[in-house]
CSV table of C-alpha atoms and ligand atoms in Angstrom, one decimal:
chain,number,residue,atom,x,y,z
A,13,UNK,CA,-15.7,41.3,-17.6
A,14,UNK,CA,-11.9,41.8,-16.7
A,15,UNK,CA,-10.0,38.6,-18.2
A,16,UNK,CA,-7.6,37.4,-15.7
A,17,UNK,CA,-5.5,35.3,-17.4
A,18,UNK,CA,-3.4,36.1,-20.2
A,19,UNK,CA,-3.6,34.4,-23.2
A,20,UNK,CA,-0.7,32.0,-22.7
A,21,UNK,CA,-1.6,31.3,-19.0
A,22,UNK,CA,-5.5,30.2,-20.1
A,23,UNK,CA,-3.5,28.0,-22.7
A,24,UNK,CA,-1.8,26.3,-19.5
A,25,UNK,CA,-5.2,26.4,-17.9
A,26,UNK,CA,-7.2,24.4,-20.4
A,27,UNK,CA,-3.9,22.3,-20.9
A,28,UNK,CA,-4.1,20.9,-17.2
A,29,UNK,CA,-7.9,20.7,-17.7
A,30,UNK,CA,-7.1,18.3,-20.6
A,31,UNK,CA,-4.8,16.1,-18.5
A,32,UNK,CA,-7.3,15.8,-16.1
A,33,UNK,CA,-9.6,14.9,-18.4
A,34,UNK,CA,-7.2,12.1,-20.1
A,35,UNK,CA,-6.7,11.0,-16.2
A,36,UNK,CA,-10.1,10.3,-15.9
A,37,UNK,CA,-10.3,8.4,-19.4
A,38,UNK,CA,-7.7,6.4,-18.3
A,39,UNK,CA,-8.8,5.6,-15.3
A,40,UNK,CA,-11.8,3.6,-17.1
A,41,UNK,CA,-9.7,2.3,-19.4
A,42,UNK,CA,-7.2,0.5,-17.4
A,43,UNK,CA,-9.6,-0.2,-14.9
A,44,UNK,CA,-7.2,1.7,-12.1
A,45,UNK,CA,-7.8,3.0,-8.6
A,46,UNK,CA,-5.3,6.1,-7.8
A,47,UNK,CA,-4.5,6.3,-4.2
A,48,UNK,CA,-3.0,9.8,-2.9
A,49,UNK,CA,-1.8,10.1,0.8
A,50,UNK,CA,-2.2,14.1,2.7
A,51,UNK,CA,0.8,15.1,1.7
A,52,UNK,CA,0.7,14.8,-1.9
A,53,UNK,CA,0.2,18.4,-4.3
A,54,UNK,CA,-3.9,19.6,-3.6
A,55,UNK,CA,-4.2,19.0,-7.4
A,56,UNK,CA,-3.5,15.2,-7.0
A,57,UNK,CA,-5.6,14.3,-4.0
A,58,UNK,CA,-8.4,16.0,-6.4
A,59,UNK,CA,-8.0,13.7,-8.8
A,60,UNK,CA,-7.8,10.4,-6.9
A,61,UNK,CA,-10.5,8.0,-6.0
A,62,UNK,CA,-9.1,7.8,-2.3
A,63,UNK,CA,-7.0,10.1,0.2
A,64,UNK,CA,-5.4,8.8,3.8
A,65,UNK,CA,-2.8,8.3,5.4
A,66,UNK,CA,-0.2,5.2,5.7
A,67,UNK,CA,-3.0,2.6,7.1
A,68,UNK,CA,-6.0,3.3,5.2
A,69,UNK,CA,-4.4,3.9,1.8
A,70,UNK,CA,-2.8,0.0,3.1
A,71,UNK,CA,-6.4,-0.7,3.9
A,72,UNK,CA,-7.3,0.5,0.2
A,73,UNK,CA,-5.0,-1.8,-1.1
A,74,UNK,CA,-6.5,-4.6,0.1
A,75,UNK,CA,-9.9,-3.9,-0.7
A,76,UNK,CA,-9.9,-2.6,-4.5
A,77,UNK,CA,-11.0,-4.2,-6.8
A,78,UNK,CA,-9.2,-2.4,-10.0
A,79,UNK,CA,-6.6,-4.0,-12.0
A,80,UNK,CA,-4.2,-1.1,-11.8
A,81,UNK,CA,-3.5,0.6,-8.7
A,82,UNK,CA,-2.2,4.0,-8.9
A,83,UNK,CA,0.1,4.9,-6.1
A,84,UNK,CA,0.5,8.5,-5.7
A,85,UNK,CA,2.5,8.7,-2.7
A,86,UNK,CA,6.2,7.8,-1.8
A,87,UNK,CA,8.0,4.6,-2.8
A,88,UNK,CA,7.6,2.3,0.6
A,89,UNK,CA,3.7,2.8,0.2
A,90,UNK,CA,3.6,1.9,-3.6
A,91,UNK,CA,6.0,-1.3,-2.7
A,92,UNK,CA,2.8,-1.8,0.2
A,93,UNK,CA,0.7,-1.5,-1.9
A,94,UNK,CA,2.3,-4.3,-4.6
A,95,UNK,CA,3.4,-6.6,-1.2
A,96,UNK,CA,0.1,-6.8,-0.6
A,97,UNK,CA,-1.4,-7.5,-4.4
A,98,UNK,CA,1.4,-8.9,-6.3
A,99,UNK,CA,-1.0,-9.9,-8.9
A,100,UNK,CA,-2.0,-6.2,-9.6
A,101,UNK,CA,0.4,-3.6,-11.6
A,102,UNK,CA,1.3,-0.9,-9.1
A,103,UNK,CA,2.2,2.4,-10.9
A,104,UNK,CA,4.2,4.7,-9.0
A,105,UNK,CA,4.7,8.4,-10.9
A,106,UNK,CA,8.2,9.3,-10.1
A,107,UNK,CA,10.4,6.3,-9.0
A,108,UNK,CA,12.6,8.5,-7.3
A,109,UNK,CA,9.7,9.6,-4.9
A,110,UNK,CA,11.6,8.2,-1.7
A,111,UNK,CA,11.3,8.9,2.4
A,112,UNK,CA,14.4,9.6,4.2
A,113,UNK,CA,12.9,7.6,7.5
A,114,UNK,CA,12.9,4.8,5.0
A,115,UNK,CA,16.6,5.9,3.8
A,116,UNK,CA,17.3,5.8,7.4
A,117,UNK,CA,17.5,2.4,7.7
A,118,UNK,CA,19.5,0.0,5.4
A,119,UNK,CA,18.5,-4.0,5.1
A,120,UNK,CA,22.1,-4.9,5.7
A,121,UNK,CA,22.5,-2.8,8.8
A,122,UNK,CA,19.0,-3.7,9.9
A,123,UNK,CA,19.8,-7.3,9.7
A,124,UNK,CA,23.1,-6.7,11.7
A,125,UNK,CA,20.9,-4.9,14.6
A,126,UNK,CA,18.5,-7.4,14.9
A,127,UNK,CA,21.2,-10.3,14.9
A,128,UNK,CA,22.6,-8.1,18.2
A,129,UNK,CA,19.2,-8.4,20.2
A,130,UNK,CA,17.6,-11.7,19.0
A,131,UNK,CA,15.7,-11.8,21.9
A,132,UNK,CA,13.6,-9.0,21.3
A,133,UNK,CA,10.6,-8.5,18.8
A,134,UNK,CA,10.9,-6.4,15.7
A,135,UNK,CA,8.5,-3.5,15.4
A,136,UNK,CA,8.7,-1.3,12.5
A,137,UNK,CA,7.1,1.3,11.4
A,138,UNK,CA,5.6,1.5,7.7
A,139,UNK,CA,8.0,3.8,7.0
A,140,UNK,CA,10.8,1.2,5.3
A,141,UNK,CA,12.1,-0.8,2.6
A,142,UNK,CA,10.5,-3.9,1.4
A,143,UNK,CA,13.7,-5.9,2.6
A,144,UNK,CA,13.3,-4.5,6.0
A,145,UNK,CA,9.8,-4.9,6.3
A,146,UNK,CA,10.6,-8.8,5.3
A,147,UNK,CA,13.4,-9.1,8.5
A,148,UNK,CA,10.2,-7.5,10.9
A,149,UNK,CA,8.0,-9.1,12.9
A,150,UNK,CA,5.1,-6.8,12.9
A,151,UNK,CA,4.8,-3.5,11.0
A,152,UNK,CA,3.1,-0.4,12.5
A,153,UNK,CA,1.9,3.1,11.3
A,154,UNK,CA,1.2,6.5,13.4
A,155,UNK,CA,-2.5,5.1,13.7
A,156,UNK,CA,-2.1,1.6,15.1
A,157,UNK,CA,1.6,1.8,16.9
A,158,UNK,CA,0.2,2.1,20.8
A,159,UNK,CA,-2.4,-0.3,19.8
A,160,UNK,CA,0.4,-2.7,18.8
A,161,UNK,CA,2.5,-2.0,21.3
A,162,UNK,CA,-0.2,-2.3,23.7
A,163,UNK,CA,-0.4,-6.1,22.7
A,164,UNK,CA,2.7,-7.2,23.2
A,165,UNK,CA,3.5,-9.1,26.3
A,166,UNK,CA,5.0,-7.0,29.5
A,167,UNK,CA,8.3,-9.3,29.4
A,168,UNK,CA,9.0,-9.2,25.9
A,169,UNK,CA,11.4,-6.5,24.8
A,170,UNK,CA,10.9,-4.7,21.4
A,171,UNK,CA,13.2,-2.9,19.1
A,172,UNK,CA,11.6,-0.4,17.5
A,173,UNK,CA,12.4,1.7,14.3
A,174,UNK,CA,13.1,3.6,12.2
A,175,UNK,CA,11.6,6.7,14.1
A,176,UNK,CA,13.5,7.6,16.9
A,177,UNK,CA,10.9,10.8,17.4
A,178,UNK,CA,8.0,8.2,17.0
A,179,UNK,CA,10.0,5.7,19.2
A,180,UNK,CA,10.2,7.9,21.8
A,181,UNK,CA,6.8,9.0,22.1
A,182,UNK,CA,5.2,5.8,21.8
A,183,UNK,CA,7.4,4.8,25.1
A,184,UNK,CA,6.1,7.6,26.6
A,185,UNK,CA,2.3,6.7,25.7
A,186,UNK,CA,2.6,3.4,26.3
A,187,UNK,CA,5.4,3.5,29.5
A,188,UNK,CA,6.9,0.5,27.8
A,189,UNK,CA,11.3,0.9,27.3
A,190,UNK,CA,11.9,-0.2,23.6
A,191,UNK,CA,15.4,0.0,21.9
A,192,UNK,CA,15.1,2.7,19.4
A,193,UNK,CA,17.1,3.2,15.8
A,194,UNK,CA,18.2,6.1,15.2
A,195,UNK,CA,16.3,7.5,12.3
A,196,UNK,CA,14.2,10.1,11.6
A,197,UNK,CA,12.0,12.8,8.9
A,198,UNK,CA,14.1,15.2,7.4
A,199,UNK,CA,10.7,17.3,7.4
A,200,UNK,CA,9.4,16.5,10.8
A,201,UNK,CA,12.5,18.0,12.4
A,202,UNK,CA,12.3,20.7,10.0
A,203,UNK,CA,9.9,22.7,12.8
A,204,UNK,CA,10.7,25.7,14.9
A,205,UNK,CA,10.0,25.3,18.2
A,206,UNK,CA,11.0,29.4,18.6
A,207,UNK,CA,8.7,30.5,15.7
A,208,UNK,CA,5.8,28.2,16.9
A,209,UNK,CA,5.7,29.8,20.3
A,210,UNK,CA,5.5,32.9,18.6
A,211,UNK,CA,2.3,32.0,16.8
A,212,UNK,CA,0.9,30.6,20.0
A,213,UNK,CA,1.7,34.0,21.4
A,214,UNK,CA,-0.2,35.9,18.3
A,215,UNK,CA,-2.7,33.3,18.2
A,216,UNK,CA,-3.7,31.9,21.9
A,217,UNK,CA,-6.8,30.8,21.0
A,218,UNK,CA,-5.1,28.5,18.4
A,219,UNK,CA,-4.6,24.6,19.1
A,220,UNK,CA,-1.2,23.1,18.0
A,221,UNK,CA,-1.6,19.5,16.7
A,222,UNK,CA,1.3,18.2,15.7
A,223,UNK,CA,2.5,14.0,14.0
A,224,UNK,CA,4.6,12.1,16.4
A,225,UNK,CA,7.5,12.2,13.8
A,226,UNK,CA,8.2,15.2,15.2
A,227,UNK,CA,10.7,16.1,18.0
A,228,UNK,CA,10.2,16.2,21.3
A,229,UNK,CA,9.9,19.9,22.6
A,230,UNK,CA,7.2,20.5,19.9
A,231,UNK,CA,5.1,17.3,20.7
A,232,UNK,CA,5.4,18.2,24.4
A,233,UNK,CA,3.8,21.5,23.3
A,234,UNK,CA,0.9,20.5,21.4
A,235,UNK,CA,-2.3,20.1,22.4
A,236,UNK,CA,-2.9,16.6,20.2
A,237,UNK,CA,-0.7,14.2,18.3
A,238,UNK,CA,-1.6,11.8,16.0
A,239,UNK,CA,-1.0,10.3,12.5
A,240,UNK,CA,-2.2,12.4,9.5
A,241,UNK,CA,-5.9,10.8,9.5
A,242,UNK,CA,-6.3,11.5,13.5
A,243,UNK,CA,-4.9,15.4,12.8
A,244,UNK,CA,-8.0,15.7,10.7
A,245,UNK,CA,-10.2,14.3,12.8
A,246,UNK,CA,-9.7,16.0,15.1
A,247,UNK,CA,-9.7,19.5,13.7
A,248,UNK,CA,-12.8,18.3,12.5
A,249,UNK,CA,-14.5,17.7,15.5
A,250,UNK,CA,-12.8,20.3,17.9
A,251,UNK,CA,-14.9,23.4,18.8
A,252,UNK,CA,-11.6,25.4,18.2
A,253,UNK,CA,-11.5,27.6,15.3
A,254,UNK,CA,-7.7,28.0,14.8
A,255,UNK,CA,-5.2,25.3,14.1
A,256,UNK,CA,-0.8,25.5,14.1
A,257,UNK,CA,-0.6,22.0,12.2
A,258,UNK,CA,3.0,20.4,12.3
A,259,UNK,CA,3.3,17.7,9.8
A,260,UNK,CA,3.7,18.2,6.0
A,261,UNK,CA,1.9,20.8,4.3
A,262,UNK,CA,-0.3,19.1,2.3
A,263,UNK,CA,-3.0,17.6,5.1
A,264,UNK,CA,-3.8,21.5,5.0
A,265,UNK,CA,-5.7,20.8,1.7
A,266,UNK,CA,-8.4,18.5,3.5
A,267,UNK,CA,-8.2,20.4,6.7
A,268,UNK,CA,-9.6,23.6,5.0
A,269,UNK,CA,-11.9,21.7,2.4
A,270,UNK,CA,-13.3,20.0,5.5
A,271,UNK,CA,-13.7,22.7,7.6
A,272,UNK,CA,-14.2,25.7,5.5
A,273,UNK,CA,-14.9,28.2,8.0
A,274,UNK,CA,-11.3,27.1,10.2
A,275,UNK,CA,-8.2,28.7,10.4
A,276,UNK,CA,-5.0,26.6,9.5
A,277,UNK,CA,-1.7,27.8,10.2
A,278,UNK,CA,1.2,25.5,8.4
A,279,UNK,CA,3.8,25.4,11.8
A,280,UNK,CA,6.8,27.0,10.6
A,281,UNK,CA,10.4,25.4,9.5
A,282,UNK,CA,13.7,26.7,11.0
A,283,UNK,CA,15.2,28.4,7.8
A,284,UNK,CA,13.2,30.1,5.7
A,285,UNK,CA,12.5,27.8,3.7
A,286,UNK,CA,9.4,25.4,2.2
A,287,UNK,CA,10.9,22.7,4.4
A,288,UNK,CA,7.5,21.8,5.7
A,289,UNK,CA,6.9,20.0,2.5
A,290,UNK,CA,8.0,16.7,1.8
A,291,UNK,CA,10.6,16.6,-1.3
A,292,UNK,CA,10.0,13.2,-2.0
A,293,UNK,CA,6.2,13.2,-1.9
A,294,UNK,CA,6.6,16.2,-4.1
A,295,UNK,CA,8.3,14.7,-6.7
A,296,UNK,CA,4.7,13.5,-8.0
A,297,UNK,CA,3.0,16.0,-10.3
A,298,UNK,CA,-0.1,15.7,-12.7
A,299,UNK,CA,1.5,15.7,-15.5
A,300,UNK,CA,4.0,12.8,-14.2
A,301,UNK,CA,0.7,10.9,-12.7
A,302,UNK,CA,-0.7,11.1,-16.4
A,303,UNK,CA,2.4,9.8,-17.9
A,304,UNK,CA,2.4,6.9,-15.5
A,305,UNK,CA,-1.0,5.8,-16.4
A,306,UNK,CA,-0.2,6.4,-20.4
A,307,UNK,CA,2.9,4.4,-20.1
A,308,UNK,CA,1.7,1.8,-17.2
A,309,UNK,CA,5.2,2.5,-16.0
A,310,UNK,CA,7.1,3.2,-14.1
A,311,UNK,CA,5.8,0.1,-12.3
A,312,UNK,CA,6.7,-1.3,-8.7
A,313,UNK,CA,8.5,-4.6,-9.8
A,314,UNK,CA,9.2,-7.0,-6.6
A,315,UNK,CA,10.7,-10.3,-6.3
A,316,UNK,CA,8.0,-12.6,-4.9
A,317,UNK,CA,9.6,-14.0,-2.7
A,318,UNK,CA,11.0,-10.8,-1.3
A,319,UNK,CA,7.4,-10.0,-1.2
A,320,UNK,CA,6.2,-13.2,0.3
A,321,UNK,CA,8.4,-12.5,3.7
A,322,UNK,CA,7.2,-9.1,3.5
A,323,UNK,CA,3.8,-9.8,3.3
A,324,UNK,CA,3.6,-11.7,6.9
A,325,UNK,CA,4.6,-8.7,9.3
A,326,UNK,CA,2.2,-6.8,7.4
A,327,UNK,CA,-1.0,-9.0,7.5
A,328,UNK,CA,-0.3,-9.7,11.7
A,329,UNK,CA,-0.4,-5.5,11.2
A,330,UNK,CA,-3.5,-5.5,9.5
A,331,UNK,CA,-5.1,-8.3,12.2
A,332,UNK,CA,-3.7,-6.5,15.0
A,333,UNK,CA,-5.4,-2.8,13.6
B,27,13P,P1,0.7,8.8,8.3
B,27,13P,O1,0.7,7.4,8.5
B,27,13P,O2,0.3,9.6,9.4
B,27,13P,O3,0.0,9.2,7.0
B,27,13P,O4,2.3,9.3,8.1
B,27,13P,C1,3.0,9.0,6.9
B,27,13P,C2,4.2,9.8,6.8
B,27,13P,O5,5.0,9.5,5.9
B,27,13P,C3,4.4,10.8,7.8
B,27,13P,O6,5.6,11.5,7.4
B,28,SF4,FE1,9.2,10.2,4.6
B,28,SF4,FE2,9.1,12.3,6.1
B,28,SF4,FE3,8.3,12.4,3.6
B,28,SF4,FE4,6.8,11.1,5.4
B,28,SF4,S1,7.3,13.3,5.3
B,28,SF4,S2,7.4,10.4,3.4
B,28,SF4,S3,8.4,10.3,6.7
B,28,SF4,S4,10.4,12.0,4.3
């Protein structure tokens, strides 16, 4: 039989094989739970005990049982995650792993915006600092925002945010005028709507879903939006064979081990570039989620009563879900 690998890359191979191993170990040993969200590298959600998107790996939080609780995703879900356990150590592989929605969206110019518009009810999405989440009056995600919405009272204005693309398709879902911030996904805007109708073109028989973080002209185009869990739902259970999938690159992992004999084509960013993956989420790698769990740090450390105020737009979240 041919060998395929030269000698130095089946030393990497049975190097990463050992780390996975020594995950594993550690894993018992710490008694830990690692959470990884879509768009994390296909190696990662492998290795975790759970994969979902913003509201179930939330969900997952509450529920677990471990001591230690593994966040591989991006900062505001590991801080989520610790809100809603303080007692629990929340590891978080790279620190750095941010979200420019979240970025979007300082606490002091938050605070400013809601002082302009006291009147109105504070929706924001998960997407956001601990501080801000603590000035909100209910959080959302892409699953449960119209839901939300839904149950607020006719008369009673909302300001919603960070998402401006989200925003605006949520008023559209709902008919319900909301006064928007003005952030956004530096990946979710990333998408061509030029190259995408050029796929449709090649591919007609090809369904574009697409996550409400994007812009407009692309959501108007696609056949279904919804938050990374509903995406694979539904190219689960659709009869189509052929998928253009605008959000992050990584749901294409569980889209294909899902449903092996589908077709999923990653909707293309303006430049020629890997813009359709998030940098942030990125940061996280095996090797750094190994280190994390060796070194129990670097840990999400909040201040409780930061946490506390945090915690309350999250749980009427979680009741109104
Ligand atoms: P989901 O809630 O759909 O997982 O979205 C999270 C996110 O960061 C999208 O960019
Ligand atoms: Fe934030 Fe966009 Fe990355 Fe999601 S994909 S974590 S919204 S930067």
């Amino acid at each position: 039989m041919v060998n395929v690998f030269s000698h130095s890359d089946s030393n990497l191979f049975s190097l990463q094989s050992d780390v996975k191993k020594e995950i594993q170990l550690l894993k018992k040993e710490l008694n830990a739970v690692i959470l990884a969200h879509y768009y994390q590298e296909s190696e990662i959600q492998d290795l975790a005990d759970f994969v979902g998107d913003s509201l179930d790996l939330s969900r997952r939080a509450v529920s677990t049982n471990a001591n230690v609780i593994v966040f591989a995703g991006v900062h505001f879900m590991a801080e989520t995650a610790k809100i809603l356990n303080p007692l629990k150590q929340v590891l978080l592989p790279d620190l750095e792993a941010g979200c420019s929605l979240a970025d979007s969206c300082p606490a002091e110019q938050f605070k400013a915006f809601r002082q302009l518009h006291p009147d109105h009810i504070a929706i924001t999405y998960i997407n956001c600092s601990a501080e801000v989440k603590a000035l909100s009056d209910i959080i959302c995600t892409s699953s449960n925002a119209e839901r939300i919405i839904n149950q607020i009272p006719e008369d009673h204005p909302i300001l919603f945010s960070p998402d401006k693309n989200l925003g605006a398709y949520l008023e559209k879902k709902t008919k319900r005028e909301m006064l928007l911030w003005n952030g956004s996904c530096i990946v979710h805007e990333t998408f061509s709507e030029r190259k995408i109708i050029g796929l449709q073109i090649e591919h007609p028989e090809s369904k574009l879903i697409a996550h409400p973080e994007c812009e407009e002209p692309i959501l108007r185009r696609a056949d279904f939006v919804g938050s990374t869990s509903a995406l694979l739902k539904y190219a689960q259970y659709s009869p189509a064979k052929k998928f253009i999938v605008a959000t992050e690159a990584g749901i294409l992992h569980q889209m294909q081990r899902a449903c092996p004999d589908k077709i999923f084509i990653p909707a293309p960013p303006d430049e020629n570039c890997a813009c359709n993956e998030c940098p942030h989420m990125k940061r996280n790698t095996v090797e750094k989620l190994y280190s994390c769990m060796k070194n129990r740090q670097p840990e999400i450390v909040l201040d409780s009563l930061l946490m506390e105020r945090a915690l309350v737009p999250i749980q009427r979240m979680l009741a109104m879900s």
